[in-house]
Every structure is written in C-alpha cells, then in structure tokens.
XYZ file of C-alpha atoms in Angstrom:
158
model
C 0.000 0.000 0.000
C 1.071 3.395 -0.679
C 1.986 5.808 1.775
C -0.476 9.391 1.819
C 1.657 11.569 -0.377
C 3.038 14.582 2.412
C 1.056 17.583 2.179
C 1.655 20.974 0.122
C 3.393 23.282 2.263
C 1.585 26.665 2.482
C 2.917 30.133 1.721
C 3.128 30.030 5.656
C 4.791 26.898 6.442
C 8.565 26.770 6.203
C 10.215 25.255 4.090
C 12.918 22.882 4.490
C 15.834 24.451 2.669
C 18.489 21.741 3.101
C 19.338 21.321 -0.350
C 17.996 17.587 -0.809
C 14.468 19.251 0.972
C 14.221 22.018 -1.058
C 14.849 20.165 -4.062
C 12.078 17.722 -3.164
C 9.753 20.698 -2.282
C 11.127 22.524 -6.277
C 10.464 18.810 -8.034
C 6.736 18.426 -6.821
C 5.828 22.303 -7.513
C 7.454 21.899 -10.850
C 5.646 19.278 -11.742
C 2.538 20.026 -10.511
C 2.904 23.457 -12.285
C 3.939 21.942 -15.877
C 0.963 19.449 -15.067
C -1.434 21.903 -14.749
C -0.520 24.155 -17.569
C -0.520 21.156 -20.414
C -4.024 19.966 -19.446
C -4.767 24.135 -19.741
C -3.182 23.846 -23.260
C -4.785 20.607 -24.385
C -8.643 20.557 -24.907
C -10.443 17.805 -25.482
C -11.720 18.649 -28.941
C -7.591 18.839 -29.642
C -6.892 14.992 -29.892
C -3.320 15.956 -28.831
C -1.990 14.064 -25.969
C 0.746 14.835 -23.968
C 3.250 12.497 -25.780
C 1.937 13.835 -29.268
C 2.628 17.091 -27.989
C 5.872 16.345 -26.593
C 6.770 14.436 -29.694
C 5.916 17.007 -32.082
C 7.918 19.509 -29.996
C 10.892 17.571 -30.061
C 10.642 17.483 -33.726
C 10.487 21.251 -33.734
C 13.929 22.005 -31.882
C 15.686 18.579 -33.283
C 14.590 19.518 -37.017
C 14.193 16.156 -39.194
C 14.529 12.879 -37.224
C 14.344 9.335 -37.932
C 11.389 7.859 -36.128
C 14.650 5.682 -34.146
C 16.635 9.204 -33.046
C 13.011 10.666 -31.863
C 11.921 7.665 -30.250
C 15.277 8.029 -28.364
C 14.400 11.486 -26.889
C 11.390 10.839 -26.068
C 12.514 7.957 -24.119
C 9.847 5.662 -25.556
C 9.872 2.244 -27.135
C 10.021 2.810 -31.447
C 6.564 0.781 -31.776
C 4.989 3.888 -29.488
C 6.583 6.770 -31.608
C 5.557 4.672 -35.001
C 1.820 5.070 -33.726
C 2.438 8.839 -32.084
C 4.177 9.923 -35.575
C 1.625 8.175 -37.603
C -1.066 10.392 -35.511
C 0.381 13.656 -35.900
C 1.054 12.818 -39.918
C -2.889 11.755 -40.029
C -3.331 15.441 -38.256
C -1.241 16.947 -40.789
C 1.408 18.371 -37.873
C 4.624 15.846 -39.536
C 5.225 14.971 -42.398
C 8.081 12.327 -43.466
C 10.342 12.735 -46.074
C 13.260 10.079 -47.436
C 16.348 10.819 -47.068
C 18.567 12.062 -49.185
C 21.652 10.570 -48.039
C 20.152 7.102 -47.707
C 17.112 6.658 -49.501
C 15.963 3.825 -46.604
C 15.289 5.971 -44.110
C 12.506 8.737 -43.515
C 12.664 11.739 -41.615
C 9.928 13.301 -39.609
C 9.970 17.090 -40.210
C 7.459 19.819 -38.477
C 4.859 21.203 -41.318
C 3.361 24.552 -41.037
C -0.067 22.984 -39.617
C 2.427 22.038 -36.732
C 4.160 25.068 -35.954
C 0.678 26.341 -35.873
C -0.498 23.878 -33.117
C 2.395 24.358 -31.405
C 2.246 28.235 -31.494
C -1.326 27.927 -29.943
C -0.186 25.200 -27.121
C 2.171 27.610 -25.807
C -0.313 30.832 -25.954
C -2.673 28.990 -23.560
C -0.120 27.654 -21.138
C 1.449 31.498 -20.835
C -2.466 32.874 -20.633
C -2.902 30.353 -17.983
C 0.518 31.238 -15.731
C 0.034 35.080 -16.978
C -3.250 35.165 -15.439
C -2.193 32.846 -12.276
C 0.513 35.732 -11.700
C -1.494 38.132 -12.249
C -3.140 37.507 -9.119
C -0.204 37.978 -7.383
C 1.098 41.383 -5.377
C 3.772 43.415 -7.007
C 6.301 42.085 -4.631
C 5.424 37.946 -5.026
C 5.496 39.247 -8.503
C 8.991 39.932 -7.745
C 10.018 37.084 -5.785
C 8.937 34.909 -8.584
C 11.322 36.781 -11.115
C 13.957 36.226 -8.736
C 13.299 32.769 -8.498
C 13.130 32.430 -12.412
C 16.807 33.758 -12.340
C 17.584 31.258 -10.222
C 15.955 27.782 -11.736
C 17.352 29.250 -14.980
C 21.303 28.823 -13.520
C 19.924 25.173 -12.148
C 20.266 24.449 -16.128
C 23.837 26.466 -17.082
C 26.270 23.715 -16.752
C 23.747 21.703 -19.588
C-alpha cells in the first residue's frame, strides 16, 4: 500500500531548505505546475496528448529525425513513436520525407499545420501562468522573477 503523499506546504509553512528538501519541495511544484498548464493547453476537442505534444515539440527544436533518433528522446519504445508519428502525420502536424543521403530511411519534419499547433499550445499555457501571476502582489510578482533567475542557472552547466 502506498503511503499518503506529504502535504503541500503553504505560503506560511517553512520550508525545508536543506538542499535535498528544497529540491524535493522545487520537483513536486514543478511538476505540478507543468501538469497543470498542459491539461490548460490541451482541450479535449484537440486529440493531442501529452506524448503527441511532446513528440511534435521535439521534432520542432531537433529539425528532421528518424522515427529511431526521436523515439530516443522521447525515451519511448520505437513501436509507441511509429503510432504517435503516424497520428500527428494523419493530423497533418509531420510529415516524413526520405532521405537524401540514404534513400531507406525517412525523416519526420514539423509542417506549417504544426508550428501552428504548437504556437497555440504555448499561448494557452502562458495565458494560464500570466493570469495565475497576475493575481499575485507586485512584490510575489517579484520574488517569482527572482526565483526564475535562479531555476534558470539550475540548467547552465547543460
């Protein structure tokens, strides 16, 4: 049986800020943020799941892939990314195109009808954090751009 998962701290609680607590505290807010803002992105007249989504994103800032190099990224097994790919072609957001080098293998490439989607996915997850923030004082306002600063350098030796 699983354990009851610990409680949210509130804004009043204190936080532990050891660096394995406050790491634990940073993972779960993350997460539940990121959560939150993909299901505010994806409607259900979209037919875009998460791992469509994530896939055609990938193909976005990778440019062309083989369905083996995106399957890869995405950390999923090639069967799964065959389906996912076959999806977003069906949608018209991929496309795949042989290669010119070796006329065996295809490439997945981004078409403009998935730039589009993509576009839109991102304009409702920054209406739904704009208007979160929005909500908060001038000075959390603040905070939070301080803290941005700082989960940015968590990335800078990547």
């Amino acid at each position: 049986m699983t354990p009851p998962a610990a409680p949210a701290p509130t804004a009043t609680a204190a936080l532990d800020t050891s660096p394995a607590g406050l790491a634990s505290h940073l993972r779960l807010a993350l997460a539940r943020v990121h959560r939150r803002a993909r299901q505010e992105a994806i409607t259900k007249g979209d037919d875009l799941t998460a791992s469509r989504l994530a896939a055609l994103a990938t193909v976005e800032n990778s440019g062309p892939l083989t369905l083996g190099e995106l399957a890869a990224i995405e950390q999923v097994q090639p069967p799964s990314m065959t389906r996912i790919v076959a999806k977003l072609e069906e949608q018209g957001f991929v496309t795949r195109r042989v290669d010119a080098a070796d006329r065996r293998v295809a490439r997945v490439e981004l078409t403009p009808a998935g730039a589009e989607v993509l576009a839109l996915m991102r304009t409702r997850r920054n209406a739904f954090l704009a208007e979160r923030v929005a909500r908060f004082t001038d000075d959390e306002r603040a905070t939070l751009a301080a803290a941005v600063t700082l989960l940015e350098r968590i990335l800078e030796d990547d």
